[in-house]
mmCIF file of C-alpha atoms and ligand atoms in Angstrom:
data_model
loop_
_atom_site.group_PDB
_atom_site.id
_atom_site.type_symbol
_atom_site.label_atom_id
_atom_site.label_comp_id
_atom_site.label_asym_id
_atom_site.label_seq_id
_atom_site.Cartn_x
_atom_site.Cartn_y
_atom_site.Cartn_z
ATOM 1 C CA MET A 24 -42.545 8.152 -44.260
ATOM 2 C CA LEU A 25 -40.836 7.890 -40.889
ATOM 3 C CA ASP A 26 -41.025 4.094 -40.719
ATOM 4 C CA GLU A 27 -38.063 3.474 -43.037
ATOM 5 C CA VAL A 28 -35.516 4.605 -40.440
ATOM 6 C CA VAL A 29 -33.692 2.569 -37.829
ATOM 7 C CA ALA A 30 -35.636 1.803 -34.657
ATOM 8 C CA LEU A 31 -35.046 4.474 -32.021
ATOM 9 C CA PRO A 32 -35.055 4.051 -28.237
ATOM 10 C CA ALA A 33 -37.497 6.095 -26.145
ATOM 11 C CA SER A 34 -34.694 8.567 -25.449
ATOM 12 C CA LEU A 35 -34.823 9.782 -29.072
ATOM 13 C CA ILE A 36 -37.701 11.171 -31.126
ATOM 14 C CA LEU A 37 -37.718 11.685 -34.879
ATOM 15 C CA GLU A 38 -39.976 14.156 -36.658
ATOM 16 C CA ARG A 39 -40.081 15.362 -40.226
ATOM 17 C CA SER A 40 -40.239 19.005 -41.278
ATOM 18 C CA GLY A 41 -40.108 19.270 -45.064
ATOM 19 C CA GLU A 42 -36.729 17.914 -46.087
ATOM 20 C CA ALA A 43 -35.310 18.230 -42.578
ATOM 21 C CA ALA A 44 -35.201 15.303 -40.160
ATOM 22 C CA VAL A 45 -35.601 16.611 -36.623
ATOM 23 C CA LEU A 46 -33.919 14.241 -34.168
ATOM 24 C CA MET A 47 -34.630 15.126 -30.544
ATOM 25 C CA LEU A 48 -33.027 13.953 -27.322
ATOM 26 C CA ASN A 49 -35.982 12.906 -25.197
ATOM 27 C CA ARG A 50 -34.945 12.290 -21.611
ATOM 28 C CA PRO A 51 -35.793 15.652 -20.060
ATOM 29 C CA GLU A 52 -36.313 14.198 -16.575
ATOM 30 C CA LYS A 53 -32.580 13.318 -16.592
ATOM 31 C CA ARG A 54 -31.651 16.554 -18.385
ATOM 32 C CA ASN A 55 -31.028 14.484 -21.520
ATOM 33 C CA ALA A 56 -28.062 12.705 -19.965
ATOM 34 C CA LEU A 57 -26.612 10.416 -22.611
ATOM 35 C CA ASP A 58 -26.713 6.722 -21.802
ATOM 36 C CA ASP A 59 -25.006 4.060 -23.910
ATOM 37 C CA ALA A 60 -28.209 3.056 -25.725
ATOM 38 C CA THR A 61 -28.766 6.651 -26.849
ATOM 39 C CA ILE A 62 -25.200 7.059 -28.089
ATOM 40 C CA VAL A 63 -25.392 3.829 -30.082
ATOM 41 C CA ALA A 64 -28.780 4.816 -31.545
ATOM 42 C CA ILE A 65 -27.500 8.270 -32.540
ATOM 43 C CA GLY A 66 -24.657 6.579 -34.411
ATOM 44 C CA GLU A 67 -27.019 4.183 -36.163
ATOM 45 C CA PHE A 68 -29.386 6.986 -37.129
ATOM 46 C CA PHE A 69 -26.627 9.039 -38.756
ATOM 47 C CA ALA A 70 -25.206 5.957 -40.503
ATOM 48 C CA ARG A 71 -28.593 5.406 -42.157
ATOM 49 C CA PRO A 72 -30.606 8.641 -42.129
ATOM 50 C CA PRO A 73 -34.026 8.686 -43.798
ATOM 51 C CA SER A 74 -33.803 8.842 -47.592
ATOM 52 C CA TRP A 75 -36.060 11.924 -47.775
ATOM 53 C CA ALA A 76 -33.829 14.008 -45.485
ATOM 54 C CA ARG A 77 -31.506 16.652 -46.935
ATOM 55 C CA ALA A 78 -30.463 18.034 -43.527
ATOM 56 C CA VAL A 79 -30.793 17.069 -39.858
ATOM 57 C CA VAL A 80 -31.783 19.306 -36.956
ATOM 58 C CA LEU A 81 -30.539 17.910 -33.651
ATOM 59 C CA ALA A 82 -32.572 19.323 -30.776
ATOM 60 C CA ALA A 83 -33.802 18.325 -27.327
ATOM 61 C CA VAL A 84 -37.054 17.985 -25.431
ATOM 62 C CA GLY A 85 -37.160 20.121 -22.277
ATOM 63 C CA PRO A 86 -35.159 23.141 -21.194
ATOM 64 C CA HIS A 87 -31.701 21.500 -21.353
ATOM 65 C CA PHE A 88 -29.933 20.226 -24.475
ATOM 66 C CA SER A 89 -27.873 17.682 -22.562
ATOM 67 C CA ALA A 90 -26.185 17.216 -19.178
ATOM 68 C CA GLY A 91 -23.593 14.963 -20.843
ATOM 69 C CA LEU A 92 -22.591 11.455 -19.922
ATOM 70 C CA ASP A 93 -25.174 9.574 -17.872
ATOM 71 C CA LEU A 94 -23.221 9.527 -14.628
ATOM 72 C CA GLY A 95 -25.498 6.749 -13.395
ATOM 73 C CA GLU A 96 -23.834 4.415 -15.908
ATOM 74 C CA LEU A 97 -20.323 5.405 -14.858
ATOM 75 C CA THR A 98 -19.903 2.380 -12.628
ATOM 76 C CA GLU A 99 -16.729 0.402 -12.159
ATOM 77 C CA ARG A 100 -15.058 0.258 -15.545
ATOM 78 C CA ASP A 101 -11.556 -1.017 -16.013
ATOM 79 C CA ALA A 102 -9.189 0.850 -18.331
ATOM 80 C CA VAL A 103 -9.969 -1.366 -21.305
ATOM 81 C CA ASP A 104 -13.752 -0.965 -20.897
ATOM 82 C CA GLY A 105 -13.269 2.782 -20.464
ATOM 83 C CA PHE A 106 -11.209 2.940 -23.638
ATOM 84 C CA PHE A 107 -13.825 1.126 -25.706
ATOM 85 C CA HIS A 108 -16.623 3.197 -24.146
ATOM 86 C CA SER A 109 -14.912 6.368 -25.300
ATOM 87 C CA ARG A 110 -14.311 4.843 -28.742
ATOM 88 C CA MET A 111 -18.030 4.081 -28.978
ATOM 89 C CA TRP A 112 -18.790 7.779 -28.516
ATOM 90 C CA HIS A 113 -16.144 8.644 -31.115
ATOM 91 C CA GLU A 114 -17.652 6.263 -33.633
ATOM 92 C CA ALA A 115 -21.182 7.595 -33.142
ATOM 93 C CA PHE A 116 -20.162 11.249 -33.359
ATOM 94 C CA ALA A 117 -17.936 10.636 -36.394
ATOM 95 C CA ARG A 118 -21.083 9.509 -38.163
ATOM 96 C CA ILE A 119 -22.610 12.909 -37.418
ATOM 97 C CA GLU A 120 -19.576 14.916 -38.476
ATOM 98 C CA SER A 121 -18.677 12.808 -41.491
ATOM 99 C CA GLY A 122 -22.102 11.530 -42.414
ATOM 100 C CA THR A 123 -24.067 12.318 -45.535
ATOM 101 C CA LEU A 124 -26.155 15.239 -44.253
ATOM 102 C CA PRO A 125 -25.498 18.703 -42.819
ATOM 103 C CA VAL A 126 -26.449 18.739 -39.126
ATOM 104 C CA ILE A 127 -27.658 21.794 -37.201
ATOM 105 C CA ALA A 128 -27.807 21.579 -33.394
ATOM 106 C CA VAL A 129 -30.320 23.625 -31.387
ATOM 107 C CA LEU A 130 -28.788 24.407 -28.005
ATOM 108 C CA THR A 131 -30.739 25.342 -24.878
ATOM 109 C CA GLY A 132 -29.916 25.264 -21.179
ATOM 110 C CA ALA A 133 -27.135 22.873 -20.212
ATOM 111 C CA VAL A 134 -24.763 21.992 -23.048
ATOM 112 C CA VAL A 135 -22.197 20.369 -20.838
ATOM 113 C CA GLY A 136 -19.643 17.579 -20.889
ATOM 114 C CA GLY A 137 -20.714 14.979 -23.414
ATOM 115 C CA GLY A 138 -23.570 17.301 -24.406
ATOM 116 C CA LEU A 139 -21.025 19.827 -25.628
ATOM 117 C CA GLU A 140 -19.131 17.017 -27.354
ATOM 118 C CA LEU A 141 -22.324 16.059 -29.175
ATOM 119 C CA ALA A 142 -23.013 19.676 -30.140
ATOM 120 C CA ALA A 143 -19.433 20.084 -31.381
ATOM 121 C CA ALA A 144 -19.911 17.203 -33.832
ATOM 122 C CA ALA A 145 -22.719 19.090 -35.603
ATOM 123 C CA HIS A 146 -21.900 21.359 -38.539
ATOM 124 C CA LEU A 147 -23.781 24.410 -37.261
ATOM 125 C CA ARG A 148 -24.893 25.439 -33.780
ATOM 126 C CA VAL A 149 -27.897 27.628 -32.995
ATOM 127 C CA ALA A 150 -27.982 28.663 -29.329
ATOM 128 C CA GLU A 151 -30.884 30.150 -27.429
ATOM 129 C CA GLU A 152 -30.215 32.741 -24.744
ATOM 130 C CA SER A 153 -30.674 30.066 -22.052
ATOM 131 C CA ALA A 154 -27.766 27.943 -23.313
ATOM 132 C CA PHE A 155 -24.667 27.564 -21.195
ATOM 133 C CA PHE A 156 -21.512 25.617 -21.898
ATOM 134 C CA ALA A 157 -19.186 23.770 -19.542
ATOM 135 C CA LEU A 158 -16.817 20.833 -19.316
ATOM 136 C CA PRO A 159 -17.368 19.613 -15.728
ATOM 137 C CA GLU A 160 -15.166 16.578 -16.317
ATOM 138 C CA GLY A 161 -12.370 18.492 -14.595
ATOM 139 C CA GLN A 162 -14.487 18.764 -11.419
ATOM 140 C CA ARG A 163 -15.588 15.116 -11.560
ATOM 141 C CA GLY A 164 -12.079 13.680 -11.760
ATOM 142 C CA LEU A 165 -12.611 12.669 -15.377
ATOM 143 C CA PHE A 166 -11.273 13.677 -18.763
ATOM 144 C CA VAL A 167 -13.336 14.290 -21.876
ATOM 145 C CA GLY A 168 -13.952 11.117 -23.873
ATOM 146 C CA GLY A 169 -16.468 12.002 -26.558
ATOM 147 C CA GLY A 170 -14.236 13.934 -28.931
ATOM 148 C CA ALA A 171 -14.046 17.288 -27.131
ATOM 149 C CA SER A 172 -10.266 17.480 -27.108
ATOM 150 C CA VAL A 173 -10.275 17.424 -30.901
ATOM 151 C CA ARG A 174 -13.478 19.304 -31.778
ATOM 152 C CA VAL A 175 -13.769 21.950 -29.053
ATOM 153 C CA PRO A 176 -10.276 23.460 -29.568
ATOM 154 C CA ARG A 177 -11.051 23.590 -33.284
ATOM 155 C CA LEU A 178 -13.972 25.867 -32.436
ATOM 156 C CA VAL A 179 -12.615 27.916 -29.539
ATOM 157 C CA GLY A 180 -8.868 27.234 -29.295
ATOM 158 C CA ALA A 181 -7.061 25.000 -26.792
ATOM 159 C CA HIS A 182 -6.620 27.959 -24.419
ATOM 160 C CA ARG A 183 -10.378 28.322 -23.824
ATOM 161 C CA MET A 184 -10.913 24.603 -23.390
ATOM 162 C CA THR A 185 -8.013 24.527 -20.920
ATOM 163 C CA ASP A 186 -9.737 27.291 -18.935
ATOM 164 C CA MET A 187 -13.099 25.474 -18.977
ATOM 165 C CA MET A 188 -11.547 22.219 -17.770
ATOM 166 C CA LEU A 189 -9.123 23.596 -15.186
ATOM 167 C CA THR A 190 -11.475 26.126 -13.607
ATOM 168 C CA GLY A 191 -14.935 24.731 -14.336
ATOM 169 C CA ARG A 192 -15.739 27.982 -16.117
ATOM 170 C CA VAL A 193 -19.284 28.149 -17.470
ATOM 171 C CA LEU A 194 -19.789 30.156 -20.656
ATOM 172 C CA THR A 195 -23.094 31.913 -21.257
ATOM 173 C CA ALA A 196 -24.717 31.800 -24.699
ATOM 174 C CA ASP A 197 -23.172 35.170 -25.518
ATOM 175 C CA GLU A 198 -19.744 34.132 -24.269
ATOM 176 C CA GLY A 199 -20.062 30.902 -26.246
ATOM 177 C CA ALA A 200 -20.908 32.912 -29.340
ATOM 178 C CA VAL A 201 -17.894 35.178 -28.907
ATOM 179 C CA ALA A 202 -15.669 32.154 -28.262
ATOM 180 C CA GLY A 203 -16.827 30.396 -31.448
ATOM 181 C CA LEU A 204 -19.131 27.695 -30.104
ATOM 182 C CA VAL A 205 -22.232 29.295 -31.598
ATOM 183 C CA ASN A 206 -23.062 30.221 -35.192
ATOM 184 C CA TYR A 207 -26.463 31.797 -34.453
ATOM 185 C CA ARG A 208 -27.501 33.192 -31.081
ATOM 186 C CA VAL A 209 -31.286 33.565 -30.823
ATOM 187 C CA ALA A 210 -33.903 34.440 -28.201
ATOM 188 C CA ASN A 211 -35.399 31.716 -26.023
ATOM 189 C CA GLY A 212 -37.980 29.674 -27.910
ATOM 190 C CA GLU A 213 -36.660 30.625 -31.342
ATOM 191 C CA GLY A 214 -33.915 28.025 -31.800
ATOM 192 C CA LEU A 215 -35.889 25.335 -33.591
ATOM 193 C CA ALA A 216 -37.467 27.786 -36.037
ATOM 194 C CA LYS A 217 -34.059 29.264 -36.838
ATOM 195 C CA ALA A 218 -32.547 25.812 -37.341
ATOM 196 C CA LEU A 219 -35.398 24.769 -39.633
ATOM 197 C CA GLU A 220 -34.974 27.969 -41.651
ATOM 198 C CA LEU A 221 -31.269 27.160 -42.038
ATOM 199 C CA ALA A 222 -32.027 23.520 -42.881
ATOM 200 C CA THR A 223 -34.412 24.601 -45.641
ATOM 201 C CA SER A 224 -31.807 26.916 -47.096
ATOM 202 C CA ILE A 225 -29.105 24.218 -46.905
ATOM 203 C CA ALA A 226 -31.429 21.632 -48.477
ATOM 204 C CA GLY A 227 -31.724 23.996 -51.439
ATOM 205 C CA ASN A 228 -27.976 23.799 -52.172
ATOM 206 C CA SER A 229 -26.653 21.298 -54.650
ATOM 207 C CA ALA A 230 -25.748 17.979 -53.045
ATOM 208 C CA ILE A 231 -22.149 18.168 -54.306
ATOM 209 C CA THR A 232 -21.605 21.581 -52.702
ATOM 210 C CA ASN A 233 -22.939 20.349 -49.352
ATOM 211 C CA TYR A 234 -20.757 17.253 -49.664
ATOM 212 C CA ALA A 235 -17.692 19.379 -50.406
ATOM 213 C CA VAL A 236 -18.331 21.594 -47.390
ATOM 214 C CA ILE A 237 -18.833 18.670 -45.001
ATOM 215 C CA HIS A 238 -16.191 16.292 -46.328
ATOM 216 C CA ALA A 239 -13.586 18.229 -48.283
ATOM 217 C CA LEU A 240 -13.321 21.405 -46.188
ATOM 218 C CA PRO A 241 -12.385 19.721 -42.859
ATOM 219 C CA ARG A 242 -9.741 17.626 -44.624
ATOM 220 C CA ILE A 243 -8.359 20.619 -46.489
ATOM 221 C CA VAL A 244 -8.085 22.555 -43.231
ATOM 222 C CA GLN A 245 -6.042 19.743 -41.674
ATOM 223 C CA ALA A 246 -3.843 19.131 -44.719
ATOM 224 C CA ALA A 247 -0.519 20.767 -45.459
ATOM 225 C CA PRO A 248 -1.350 23.991 -47.365
ATOM 226 C CA GLU A 249 -0.055 22.761 -50.742
ATOM 227 C CA THR A 250 -2.040 19.551 -50.407
ATOM 228 C CA GLY A 251 -5.065 21.530 -49.281
ATOM 229 C CA LEU A 252 -4.914 23.784 -52.298
ATOM 230 C CA LEU A 253 -4.645 20.797 -54.608
ATOM 231 C CA LEU A 254 -7.693 19.196 -52.950
ATOM 232 C CA GLU A 255 -9.541 22.494 -53.288
ATOM 233 C CA SER A 256 -8.868 22.593 -57.032
ATOM 234 C CA LEU A 257 -10.022 19.005 -57.472
ATOM 235 C CA MET A 258 -13.209 19.630 -55.492
ATOM 236 C CA ALA A 259 -13.880 22.879 -57.344
ATOM 237 C CA ALA A 260 -13.496 21.146 -60.700
ATOM 238 C CA VAL A 261 -15.863 18.334 -59.721
ATOM 239 C CA ALA A 262 -18.526 20.717 -58.400
ATOM 240 C CA GLN A 263 -18.238 23.077 -61.367
ATOM 241 C CA SER A 264 -18.657 20.269 -63.874
ATOM 242 C CA SER A 265 -21.964 19.123 -62.384
ATOM 243 C CA GLN A 266 -25.115 19.633 -64.418
ATOM 244 C CA GLU A 267 -26.674 21.345 -61.412
ATOM 245 C CA ALA A 268 -23.901 23.952 -61.231
ATOM 246 C CA LYS A 269 -24.356 24.746 -64.932
ATOM 247 C CA GLU A 270 -28.121 25.114 -64.501
ATOM 248 C CA ARG A 271 -27.718 27.325 -61.438
ATOM 249 C CA MET A 272 -25.174 29.608 -63.089
ATOM 250 C CA ASN A 273 -27.315 29.931 -66.224
ATOM 251 C CA ALA A 274 -30.356 30.700 -64.097
ATOM 252 C CA PHE A 275 -28.457 33.517 -62.399
ATOM 253 C CA LEU A 276 -27.154 34.933 -65.676
ATOM 254 C CA ASN A 277 -30.720 34.880 -67.035
ATOM 255 C CA GLY A 278 -31.986 36.782 -64.014
ATOM 256 C CA HIS A 279 -33.669 33.796 -62.284
ATOM 257 C CA GLY A 280 -31.062 32.875 -59.659
ATOM 258 C CA ARG A 281 -31.026 34.101 -56.070
ATOM 259 C CA LYS A 282 -28.879 37.136 -55.366
ATOM 260 C CA VAL A 283 -26.448 37.073 -52.464
ATOM 261 C CA GLY A 284 -28.407 37.491 -49.228
ATOM 262 C CA GLU A 285 -31.766 36.504 -50.744
HETATM 263 C C1 1HE B 24 -28.213 13.271 -14.392
HETATM 264 C C2 1HE B 24 -27.209 13.988 -15.053
HETATM 265 C C3 1HE B 24 -26.134 13.238 -15.616
HETATM 266 C C4 1HE B 24 -28.652 15.384 -14.314
HETATM 267 N N1 1HE B 24 -26.155 11.908 -15.498
HETATM 268 N N2 1HE B 24 -28.190 11.942 -14.293
HETATM 269 N N3 1HE B 24 -22.324 15.927 -16.532
HETATM 270 C C5 1HE B 24 -22.373 16.716 -15.444
HETATM 271 O O1 1HE B 24 -21.518 16.669 -14.575
HETATM 272 C C6 1HE B 24 -23.590 17.579 -15.320
HETATM 273 C C7 1HE B 24 -24.435 17.129 -14.152
HETATM 274 N N4 1HE B 24 -25.737 17.788 -14.108
HETATM 275 C C8 1HE B 24 -25.918 19.047 -13.629
HETATM 276 O O2 1HE B 24 -24.977 19.764 -13.298
HETATM 277 C C9 1HE B 24 -27.329 19.531 -13.483
HETATM 278 O O3 1HE B 24 -28.180 18.388 -13.511
HETATM 279 C C10 1HE B 24 -27.790 20.502 -14.607
HETATM 280 C C11 1HE B 24 -27.069 21.852 -14.416
HETATM 281 C C12 1HE B 24 -27.516 19.947 -16.007
HETATM 282 C C13 1HE B 24 -29.327 20.709 -14.513
HETATM 283 O O4 1HE B 24 -29.661 21.083 -13.177
HETATM 284 P P1 1HE B 24 -31.176 20.918 -12.661
HETATM 285 O O5 1HE B 24 -31.243 21.555 -11.297
HETATM 286 O O6 1HE B 24 -32.118 21.408 -13.718
HETATM 287 O O7 1HE B 24 -31.431 19.329 -12.565
HETATM 288 P P2 1HE B 24 -30.960 18.302 -11.419
HETATM 289 O O8 1HE B 24 -31.886 18.370 -10.267
HETATM 290 O O9 1HE B 24 -29.513 18.438 -11.140
HETATM 291 O O10 1HE B 24 -31.128 16.912 -12.173
HETATM 292 C C14 1HE B 24 -32.411 16.389 -12.490
HETATM 293 C C15 1HE B 24 -32.272 14.899 -12.587
HETATM 294 O O11 1HE B 24 -31.373 14.585 -13.677
HETATM 295 C C16 1HE B 24 -31.626 14.284 -11.361
HETATM 296 O O12 1HE B 24 -32.151 12.976 -11.244
HETATM 297 P P3 1HE B 24 -33.319 12.654 -10.162
HETATM 298 O O13 1HE B 24 -33.590 11.206 -10.384
HETATM 299 O O14 1HE B 24 -32.754 13.009 -8.820
HETATM 300 O O15 1HE B 24 -34.479 13.543 -10.550
HETATM 301 C C17 1HE B 24 -30.160 14.205 -11.736
HETATM 302 O O16 1HE B 24 -29.482 13.195 -11.022
HETATM 303 C C18 1HE B 24 -30.282 13.823 -13.194
HETATM 304 N N5 1HE B 24 -29.092 14.170 -13.949
HETATM 305 N N6 1HE B 24 -27.501 15.296 -14.985
HETATM 306 C C19 1HE B 24 -27.154 11.298 -14.843
HETATM 307 N N7 1HE B 24 -25.144 13.822 -16.295
HETATM 308 C C20 1HE B 24 -17.830 10.675 -23.135
HETATM 309 S S1 1HE B 24 -17.306 11.277 -21.678
HETATM 310 C C21 1HE B 24 -18.348 12.591 -21.279
HETATM 311 C C22 1HE B 24 -18.096 12.958 -19.845
HETATM 312 C C23 1HE B 24 -19.156 13.835 -19.283
HETATM 313 O O17 1HE B 24 -20.106 14.200 -19.941
HETATM 314 S S2 1HE B 24 -18.911 14.283 -17.672
HETATM 315 C C24 1HE B 24 -20.112 15.496 -17.382
HETATM 316 C C25 1HE B 24 -21.349 14.897 -16.769
#
């Protein structure tokens, strides 16, 4: 069942767990530093995820989620090459954020630089106690290039990202959770199980609801309020009219549906 997906480089591993595709960064000896081949392959995977998948768990082999950009590849690049390199990251991560499936990242150890940019493109973040967050670009004479300046302030506010970049501040898992980087903070070793539990629950939603949350909600948030409310009404009407919504509401009224919290 796994052979229908795009070919993956050795730096990525795909496993199946029920209806969840588990995509793992697999370069632990380099702390899952992200080289160009891995970025391109991540983009291709999310452009054409396996047909059986209803959600994706994005995790990592080894104690660190990702040390960010592979600094070994940061050789002499002129401004034009640098621009297109950054755009390549944007394209790949847009396919995560605006792809067809909800994506849950499991964060451990270093979630830094481009690793944090990758995590920020996921829809939910589960962080183990070991996770720490930083944007060391400021210390390396760089600037973020993988979408952090758009996605990280959305999660934590521009003021916190400014602090992380100007001072090199490292946030612990708990600080990341308070700041808004983390949806679920779990003990070490429990991240994957928590993410799979969430993926199973999400896979049980109707496809139109998941689509609305991933695609309509971010656009509504960015729209002018009146436009946002109009989009909300349109999306609500489409979801409500689906056969699945009718079946689910009838099931609840007949005592078969899940109660809130179940
Ligand atoms: C790497 C990288 C990397 C480790 N590129 N090779 N990111 C950073 O500035 C983070 C740099 N990394 C670190 O600060 C540390 O490695 C960690 C805190 C993540 C982990 O420390 P530790 O003690 O477990 O590992 P280590 O001994 O530092 O590294 C192990 C190996 O991984 C070592 O290689 P080795 O051949 O000597 O064994 C390191 O060189 C290698 N390694 N991190 C390449 N990042 C779209 S723009 C995004 C811009 C950015 O992401 S800038 C931030 C880059």
